[in-house]
Amino acid sequence: MGAARPSPLALLCIRSDSQVLGEYGMAHFSDGGSSKGKDYCIFFNSQWARLPQDLSKAARLQTYDLTTSVLCSPSDVPEGGFPNSIPMVMRGNCTFYEKVRLAQINGAKGLLIVSKDRLTPPSGNKSQYEEIGIPVALLSYKDMLDISKTFGEKRQVAMYAPKEPVVDYNMVLIFLMAVGTVAVGGYWAGSRDIKKRYMKHKRDDGAEKQDEETVDVTPIMICVFVVMCCSMLVLLYFFYDHLVYMTIATFCLASAVGLYSCLWPFVRRIPFGKCRIPENNLPYCHKRPQVRTLILSAFCIAVSVTWGVFRNEDQWAWILQDALGIAFCLYMLKTIRLPTFKACTLLLVVLFVYDVFFVFITPLLTESGESIMVEVAAGPSDSSTHEKLPMVLKVPRLNSSPLVLCDRPFSLLGFGDILVPGLLVAYCHRFDILMQTSRIYFLACTIGYGIGLLITFVALALMQMGQPALLYLVPCTLLTSLAVALWRKELPLFWTGSGFVVNTKSTSFDFTGICLKCLETFTTIDPRDPEQKFYLLW
């Protein structure tokens, strides 16, 4: 379902037959004595030498561009050596120890190794670590090209490793978006349901023909869905570069439909554009749709395509992705309906196991020791396309840290961590309407979701590794809803969603409909009543 992405400072990498701890840091480049400069991501091993946490405490030293060499033999050392400077050399042909040893005995105060491959921590053995007293770090080839283009020959560099904050403020935005989507989607689903029942009672479904039909989820559908999720996740892990574009195209189409569904209730209140297009034989237009529906469709497609074209613009494309993602989630929450609490429990428990397995168990099964869920959600670091899956809410990190420059500049929350608990919240709201309970189930389940999300963030900060959010969201929402049902002594009806009868001669209840007496009362709607007007709007 998409694990929430951690923000660890230290990453565990495997090299040869030993484990090496590598850390992300920053290399601050500037021209001469200029105060302005630019930070670049570096990957270093503190066992060679530690880096200061503050830029003001880091020594600014002249760089020596030796990227035409790999610095593996004394003949590669220029005349005069590297006195009080930090050479930049290419990776390859010899060990990290041989490179840094040559640099150190020739006066270097540090070493930057430029790598065209994936950044890995520069390793060595215990005796080599004790012999070397200068820092050594890896810099990407792409960053080296940018440095050469941006700064002159007299460029200076200062290497440092600021401490990663325990919690990033972007978590507040993710929390508000996730809880808001669940609350609005669950409320909308219940309100739409009561309107639909009202229209059926009045035998007037003309206004409903433009609304999407709901889909009741069955146990067989749940099993098929989970099998498809497992298969797709495994295929993405092994064939990411081949399937990522198909996923992006699917998201563009689904998000456009979701955005249309969310905007249509507002657009149809506008008194303009009701005229229909002339008769024609065009596909999807032969029924002469209204002009405003065509304009809205064109707008939604344009927004989706804009995101598809500029999806890798990190400065602003994430805003569009989140907006489209929220619209998609709202559409799914009002379209997919769990008919009983029994179905809710089955779906949430099965996906709970699915999430935990692919985050915590799969690292024991893969050769690299990586979690399949986290690796796919964030995009494999060795992907040739460098594309990211769009099925997540993403917010850039708001603090200054090495991860902002390196390969984890965003915090992520998968759509599944919104949709799965959101379906239970929607069920609770429909049950509130059925039982006329002042939305106690809806409010309790929504609060439970918010608490579960907060626990997820705390687990991220404490464990410093990717977390299956459903591990915390499922118990918080299921147990909260169950507790309310037990407290109100309504568990049998809440579990089955049907079979409850009160005063059978006058009033009957069924989850497929609402109180018939309520419908008779509902026929005299007062548009001035804000709540009744809300039902009519949606």
XYZ file of C-alpha atoms in Angstrom:
538
model
C 0.000 0.000 0.000
C 3.008 2.238 -0.113
C 5.162 2.709 2.927
C 5.821 6.084 4.434
C 9.363 7.041 3.519
C 11.939 7.509 6.299
C 14.627 10.145 6.580
C 17.659 8.219 7.855
C 21.055 9.872 7.872
C 22.911 6.578 7.834
C 22.256 3.957 5.163
C 23.454 0.391 5.340
C 25.257 -0.785 2.207
C 26.841 -4.163 1.437
C 30.335 -4.339 -0.009
C 32.343 -7.589 -0.429
C 31.683 -9.756 2.634
C 31.515 -7.000 5.227
C 28.934 -4.387 6.130
C 29.987 -0.759 5.779
C 28.127 2.148 7.294
C 27.887 5.114 4.955
C 26.511 8.570 5.635
C 25.245 11.370 3.468
C 26.988 14.716 3.761
C 27.444 17.994 1.886
C 30.280 19.484 -0.085
C 29.969 23.282 -0.188
C 31.667 24.723 -3.276
C 32.399 28.413 -3.794
C 34.599 30.670 -5.916
C 37.675 31.825 -4.036
C 36.759 33.785 -0.958
C 33.157 34.377 -2.060
C 30.614 33.853 0.702
C 28.039 32.486 -1.725
C 28.247 28.936 -2.941
C 26.333 25.746 -3.605
C 25.966 22.468 -1.721
C 26.346 19.065 -3.364
C 25.597 15.612 -2.056
C 28.495 13.413 -0.952
C 28.594 9.913 0.508
C 31.318 9.214 3.023
C 32.518 6.733 5.618
C 33.208 8.313 9.000
C 35.646 5.523 9.858
C 38.244 7.245 7.640
C 37.690 10.635 9.247
C 34.668 12.437 10.674
C 33.179 15.570 9.161
C 32.018 18.586 11.213
C 28.267 19.088 11.567
C 28.366 22.831 10.926
C 29.596 24.548 7.756
C 31.184 27.337 9.824
C 33.440 24.749 11.463
C 34.487 23.119 8.193
C 37.792 24.157 6.614
C 37.487 25.823 3.201
C 40.246 24.384 1.040
C 41.317 24.760 -2.566
C 40.305 21.910 -4.874
C 42.694 20.249 -7.289
C 40.949 18.976 -10.423
C 42.513 15.614 -11.221
C 39.444 14.038 -12.799
C 41.507 12.974 -15.781
C 43.210 10.488 -13.446
C 42.184 7.688 -11.093
C 45.114 8.335 -8.693
C 46.246 4.731 -8.391
C 50.027 5.120 -8.741
C 52.679 7.708 -7.762
C 52.971 8.684 -11.422
C 49.413 10.084 -11.216
C 50.482 12.582 -8.563
C 51.362 16.004 -10.055
C 54.649 17.675 -9.274
C 54.457 19.328 -5.882
C 51.605 17.091 -4.702
C 48.412 18.480 -3.153
C 49.556 20.774 -0.336
C 46.577 21.973 1.750
C 44.073 21.091 -0.973
C 41.424 18.487 -1.754
C 41.984 16.626 -5.036
C 39.059 15.410 -7.140
C 39.833 12.094 -8.865
C 37.874 9.473 -10.779
C 36.747 6.195 -9.264
C 38.166 2.858 -10.455
C 41.314 0.734 -11.129
C 42.348 0.464 -7.448
C 40.975 0.441 -3.914
C 39.765 3.453 -1.979
C 42.644 2.954 0.438
C 45.276 3.225 -2.310
C 43.763 6.465 -3.566
C 43.425 8.150 -0.194
C 46.870 6.973 0.952
C 48.510 8.564 -2.111
C 46.553 11.743 -1.505
C 47.476 11.919 2.176
C 51.229 11.344 1.778
C 51.266 14.077 -0.869
C 49.791 16.718 1.430
C 46.049 16.466 0.665
C 43.598 17.447 3.420
C 40.810 15.368 1.959
C 39.771 13.426 -1.136
C 36.731 13.599 -3.408
C 36.240 10.538 -5.606
C 33.966 11.139 -8.608
C 31.754 8.169 -9.405
C 29.690 7.457 -12.499
C 28.046 4.522 -10.725
C 25.821 4.329 -7.681
C 27.376 6.031 -4.664
C 28.659 3.524 -2.125
C 30.617 4.202 1.084
C 34.412 4.111 0.600
C 35.414 1.002 2.534
C 38.604 -0.362 4.057
C 39.779 -2.473 6.971
C 40.563 -1.533 10.566
C 44.295 -1.006 10.071
C 43.684 1.164 6.986
C 41.169 3.284 8.888
C 43.751 3.867 11.628
C 46.421 4.882 9.101
C 44.327 7.472 7.274
C 43.501 10.776 8.921
C 41.816 12.746 6.121
C 38.152 12.565 5.034
C 37.261 10.761 1.805
C 33.893 11.001 0.095
C 32.191 10.063 -3.148
C 30.694 12.690 -5.459
C 28.453 11.916 -8.419
C 29.741 12.519 -11.943
C 26.685 14.634 -12.726
C 27.481 16.964 -9.824
C 31.118 17.162 -10.900
C 30.047 18.419 -14.338
C 27.830 21.051 -12.720
C 30.683 22.138 -10.439
C 33.039 22.553 -13.393
C 30.429 24.599 -15.214
C 29.407 26.774 -12.244
C 32.722 27.544 -10.555
C 36.108 28.649 -11.828
C 39.488 27.024 -11.454
C 40.092 28.641 -8.035
C 37.076 26.997 -6.458
C 37.079 26.050 -2.804
C 35.250 23.263 -1.016
C 34.202 22.617 2.580
C 32.908 19.154 3.505
C 30.473 18.793 6.396
C 27.645 16.515 7.576
C 24.787 18.385 9.309
C 22.720 16.344 11.716
C 19.473 15.087 10.244
C 16.434 16.475 12.145
C 14.355 13.804 13.850
C 11.099 15.128 12.358
C 10.630 17.222 9.239
C 7.933 19.896 9.164
C 6.644 18.533 5.870
C 5.035 15.769 7.911
C 2.471 18.346 9.026
C 1.418 18.916 5.406
C 1.233 15.184 4.716
C -0.836 14.697 7.878
C -3.304 17.441 6.941
C -3.674 16.189 3.366
C -4.138 12.564 4.396
C -6.595 13.162 7.253
C -8.459 15.791 5.232
C -8.840 13.429 2.265
C -10.095 10.599 4.477
C -12.554 12.874 6.291
C -13.923 14.593 3.185
C -14.033 11.361 1.174
C -15.818 9.448 3.928
C -18.324 12.244 4.493
C -18.942 12.656 0.776
C -19.539 8.929 0.302
C -22.196 8.842 3.015
C -23.877 12.057 1.865
C -23.949 10.826 -1.721
C -25.469 7.567 -0.531
C -28.388 9.239 1.250
C -29.087 11.405 -1.783
C -29.121 8.342 -4.010
C -31.601 6.594 -1.710
C -33.758 9.714 -1.745
C -33.798 9.799 -5.534
C -34.789 6.143 -5.701
C -37.580 6.712 -3.178
C -38.919 9.558 -5.313
C -38.556 7.418 -8.476
C -36.632 10.307 -9.950
C -33.164 9.190 -10.939
C -32.694 11.589 -13.824
C -30.244 13.728 -11.901
C -28.355 10.628 -10.841
C -27.652 9.390 -14.329
C -24.618 11.629 -14.555
C -23.216 10.275 -11.283
C -20.967 7.250 -11.171
C -22.379 3.973 -9.928
C -21.019 2.623 -6.679
C -19.230 -0.731 -6.583
C -19.914 -3.015 -3.630
C -16.797 -4.961 -2.702
C -17.157 -8.719 -2.180
C -14.700 -11.127 -0.471
C -13.750 -12.571 -3.864
C -12.969 -9.092 -5.163
C -10.790 -8.467 -2.110
C -8.784 -11.649 -2.733
C -8.322 -10.845 -6.419
C -7.292 -7.291 -5.586
C -4.637 -8.403 -3.095
C -3.200 -10.955 -5.531
C -3.004 -8.238 -8.198
C -1.266 -5.854 -5.752
C 1.334 -8.478 -4.836
C 1.971 -9.390 -8.460
C 2.274 -5.782 -9.606
C 4.631 -4.882 -6.756
C 6.952 -7.805 -7.494
C 6.903 -7.039 -11.229
C 7.757 -3.400 -10.542
C 10.656 -4.468 -8.339
C 12.196 -6.637 -11.065
C 11.072 -4.710 -14.176
C 10.761 -1.181 -12.837
C 12.134 0.619 -15.887
C 9.721 -1.225 -18.189
C 6.549 -0.776 -16.131
C 6.992 2.669 -14.627
C 5.741 4.484 -17.728
C 2.638 2.299 -17.853
C 1.950 3.250 -14.222
C 2.447 6.951 -14.996
C 0.007 6.745 -17.932
C -2.557 4.945 -15.755
C -2.249 7.631 -13.100
C -2.773 10.400 -15.657
C -5.991 8.779 -16.881
C -7.345 7.876 -13.434
C -6.511 11.263 -11.914
C -8.226 13.101 -14.774
C -11.391 11.074 -14.128
C -11.098 11.725 -10.401
C -10.607 15.462 -10.891
C -13.688 15.606 -13.154
C -15.725 13.746 -10.551
C -14.673 16.166 -7.808
C -15.272 19.343 -9.820
C -18.537 18.366 -11.491
C -20.772 19.000 -8.421
C -19.522 22.594 -8.420
C -19.641 23.102 -12.179
C -23.232 21.896 -12.466
C -24.274 24.662 -10.081
C -23.037 27.233 -12.578
C -25.970 28.494 -14.687
C -23.860 28.818 -17.827
C -22.911 26.311 -20.493
C -26.045 24.166 -20.247
C -26.607 24.260 -23.997
C -25.735 21.074 -25.868
C -23.471 20.658 -28.850
C -25.053 20.070 -32.290
C -25.852 16.562 -33.479
C -22.742 14.692 -34.621
C -21.195 11.270 -35.054
C -18.075 11.931 -33.010
C -17.025 9.318 -30.446
C -18.454 10.008 -26.967
C -20.249 13.088 -28.345
C -23.167 11.539 -30.238
C -25.406 12.008 -27.178
C -24.861 15.765 -27.404
C -23.253 16.497 -24.026
C -23.494 19.934 -22.485
C -20.822 22.479 -23.353
C -19.798 22.837 -19.707
C -19.109 19.096 -19.435
C -16.787 19.274 -22.448
C -14.989 22.312 -21.037
C -14.558 20.588 -17.676
C -13.308 17.398 -19.365
C -10.785 19.377 -21.405
C -9.590 21.182 -18.281
C -9.109 17.952 -16.300
C -7.235 16.295 -19.156
C -5.049 19.398 -19.570
C -4.120 19.389 -15.867
C -3.276 15.686 -15.984
C -1.211 16.019 -19.158
C 0.612 19.054 -17.738
C 1.682 16.991 -14.771
C 2.708 14.125 -17.069
C 4.956 16.401 -19.129
C 6.527 18.296 -16.220
C 6.380 15.541 -13.569
C 10.124 15.741 -12.879
C 10.107 19.462 -12.073
C 10.785 19.090 -8.372
C 10.080 22.730 -7.506
C 6.351 22.654 -8.312
C 5.216 19.414 -9.979
C 4.663 17.786 -6.562
C 1.821 20.255 -5.899
C 0.033 19.124 -9.059
C 0.680 15.472 -8.246
C -0.774 15.853 -4.751
C -3.847 17.681 -6.072
C -4.482 14.985 -8.686
C -3.795 12.266 -6.131
C -6.277 13.704 -3.635
C -8.913 13.978 -6.374
C -8.288 10.348 -7.339
C -8.603 9.199 -3.718
C -11.861 11.136 -3.226
C -13.262 9.587 -6.396
C -12.356 6.078 -5.259
C -13.795 6.609 -1.773
C -17.178 7.647 -3.136
C -17.241 4.970 -5.842
C -16.069 1.869 -3.952
C -18.321 0.776 -1.103
C -17.727 -1.814 1.594
C -21.241 -3.134 2.436
C -20.459 -4.567 5.906
C -17.986 -4.170 8.733
C -17.114 -7.804 8.091
C -15.906 -6.844 4.590
C -14.041 -3.859 6.060
C -12.242 -6.100 8.541
C -11.295 -8.635 5.866
C -9.893 -5.981 3.530
C -7.946 -4.108 6.198
C -6.493 -7.219 7.844
C -5.370 -8.772 4.551
C -3.716 -5.530 3.415
C -2.212 -5.127 6.893
C -0.396 -8.444 6.393
C 0.509 -7.463 2.821
C 2.065 -4.164 3.920
C 4.041 -5.675 6.797
C 5.323 -8.535 4.641
C 6.623 -6.347 1.819
C 8.295 -3.843 4.170
C 9.711 -5.987 6.979
C 9.947 -9.537 5.583
C 11.140 -9.009 2.006
C 14.552 -7.582 3.081
C 15.293 -11.106 4.354
C 14.492 -12.567 0.937
C 16.226 -10.166 -1.458
C 19.931 -10.409 -2.273
C 20.545 -6.733 -1.552
C 18.656 -6.760 1.749
C 16.297 -4.047 0.493
C 12.599 -3.778 1.227
C 10.579 -4.310 -1.950
C 7.871 -1.871 -0.850
C 10.199 0.989 0.104
C 12.431 0.458 -2.921
C 9.516 0.566 -5.367
C 7.755 3.483 -3.623
C 10.851 5.697 -3.677
C 12.173 4.414 -7.011
C 15.238 2.159 -7.261
C 18.432 4.175 -6.997
C 19.954 2.199 -9.888
C 17.014 2.839 -12.217
C 18.140 3.975 -15.656
C 14.993 6.083 -16.147
C 15.197 7.838 -12.738
C 11.388 7.971 -12.807
C 9.303 7.833 -9.632
C 5.934 6.153 -9.167
C 3.180 8.774 -8.882
C 0.845 6.782 -6.611
C 1.971 8.719 -3.534
C 1.486 12.027 -1.811
C 4.856 13.748 -1.789
C 6.060 16.875 -0.012
C 9.636 18.195 -0.225
C 11.680 18.303 2.942
C 11.462 21.708 4.565
C 14.675 21.544 6.568
C 18.288 21.795 5.438
C 19.755 18.306 5.385
C 21.919 16.110 3.186
C 18.855 14.108 2.171
C 17.412 17.159 0.429
C 20.388 17.133 -1.941
C 20.726 13.375 -2.191
C 18.253 10.781 -3.404
C 15.551 11.325 -0.773
C 14.374 14.946 -1.202
C 10.704 14.119 -0.525
C 8.658 12.453 2.182
C 6.064 10.060 0.772
C 2.747 8.512 1.775
C 1.156 5.925 -0.503
C -2.410 6.274 -1.748
C -3.211 2.886 -0.223
C -2.548 4.307 3.236
C -5.370 6.776 2.545
C -7.813 4.649 0.568
C -7.872 1.497 2.691
C -8.715 3.160 6.044
C -10.814 5.717 4.145
C -13.188 2.983 2.962
C -13.846 2.109 6.611
C -14.448 5.776 7.441
C -16.974 5.963 4.574
C -18.734 2.838 5.896
C -18.922 4.419 9.340
C -20.550 7.559 7.953
C -23.158 5.571 6.037
C -23.896 3.616 9.212
C -24.249 6.874 11.135
C -26.863 8.016 8.630
C -28.646 4.674 8.866
C -28.745 4.766 12.673
C -29.039 8.553 13.080
C -26.113 8.584 15.509
C -24.859 12.166 15.045
C -21.837 10.800 13.173
C -20.196 9.277 16.214
C -18.798 6.362 14.197
C -17.501 8.679 11.478
C -15.802 11.056 13.911
C -14.308 8.267 16.019
C -12.876 6.444 12.995
C -11.466 9.657 11.521
C -9.797 10.530 14.822
C -8.453 6.971 14.997
C -6.948 7.415 11.544
C -5.251 10.646 12.602
C -3.820 8.997 15.717
C -2.568 6.052 13.644
C -0.829 8.425 11.252
C 0.851 10.254 14.135
C 2.077 6.923 15.507
C 3.485 6.146 12.044
C 5.476 9.379 12.068
C 6.788 8.653 15.572
C 7.870 5.176 14.438
C 9.689 6.734 11.476
C 11.578 9.087 13.757
C 12.492 6.405 16.299
C 13.285 3.472 14.002
C 14.863 5.507 11.170
C 13.627 3.079 8.516
C 10.692 2.703 6.141
C 7.430 1.885 7.926
C 4.326 0.046 6.668
C 1.777 2.717 7.582
C -1.072 0.198 7.646
C 0.679 -1.499 10.569
C -0.508 1.433 12.696
C -3.524 2.705 10.731
C -5.436 -0.579 10.583
C -5.493 -1.273 14.350
C -6.292 2.357 15.176
C -9.282 2.565 12.819
C -10.629 -0.982 13.224
C -10.367 -1.085 17.006
C -11.822 2.410 17.387
C -14.867 1.539 15.246
C -15.271 -1.770 17.065
C -15.072 -0.058 20.456
C -17.827 2.417 19.524
C -20.061 -0.411 18.286
C -19.545 -2.354 21.533
C -20.132 0.737 23.637
C -23.410 1.448 21.817
C -24.361 -2.274 21.822
C -24.788 -2.199 18.044
C -22.069 -4.676 17.074
C -24.364 -7.275 15.390
C -25.858 -4.680 13.061
C -22.521 -2.898 12.578
C -20.870 -6.225 11.685
C -23.460 -7.385 9.132
C -24.901 -4.059 8.008
C -28.412 -5.514 7.702
C -31.155 -7.334 9.546
C -31.949 -4.602 12.057
C -35.659 -3.933 12.581
C -37.308 -1.370 14.830
C -41.111 -1.219 15.097
C -41.530 -3.421 12.065
C -45.064 -2.179 11.526
C -43.937 1.359 10.874
C -40.199 1.682 10.380
C -37.679 -0.707 8.815
C -33.942 -0.415 8.306
C -31.655 -2.016 5.804
C -28.093 -1.075 4.863
C -29.064 -1.072 1.194
C -31.474 1.748 1.992
C -32.110 4.234 4.788
C -35.017 4.663 7.162
C -38.145 4.902 5.004
C -39.765 7.282 7.452
C -36.644 9.443 7.152
C -37.077 9.483 3.386
C -40.674 10.602 3.731
C -39.453 13.446 5.922
C -36.626 14.121 3.484
C -39.107 14.855 0.690
C -39.730 18.237 2.281
C -36.191 19.550 2.089
C -35.562 23.097 3.157
C -32.810 24.488 0.862
C -32.020 27.076 3.523
C -30.848 24.307 5.837
C -27.047 24.128 5.213
C -26.851 20.384 5.837
C -29.826 19.460 3.653
C -28.501 21.805 0.977
C -25.161 19.941 1.190
C -26.926 16.642 0.503
C -28.652 18.124 -2.531
C -25.383 19.572 -3.850
C -23.500 16.268 -3.757
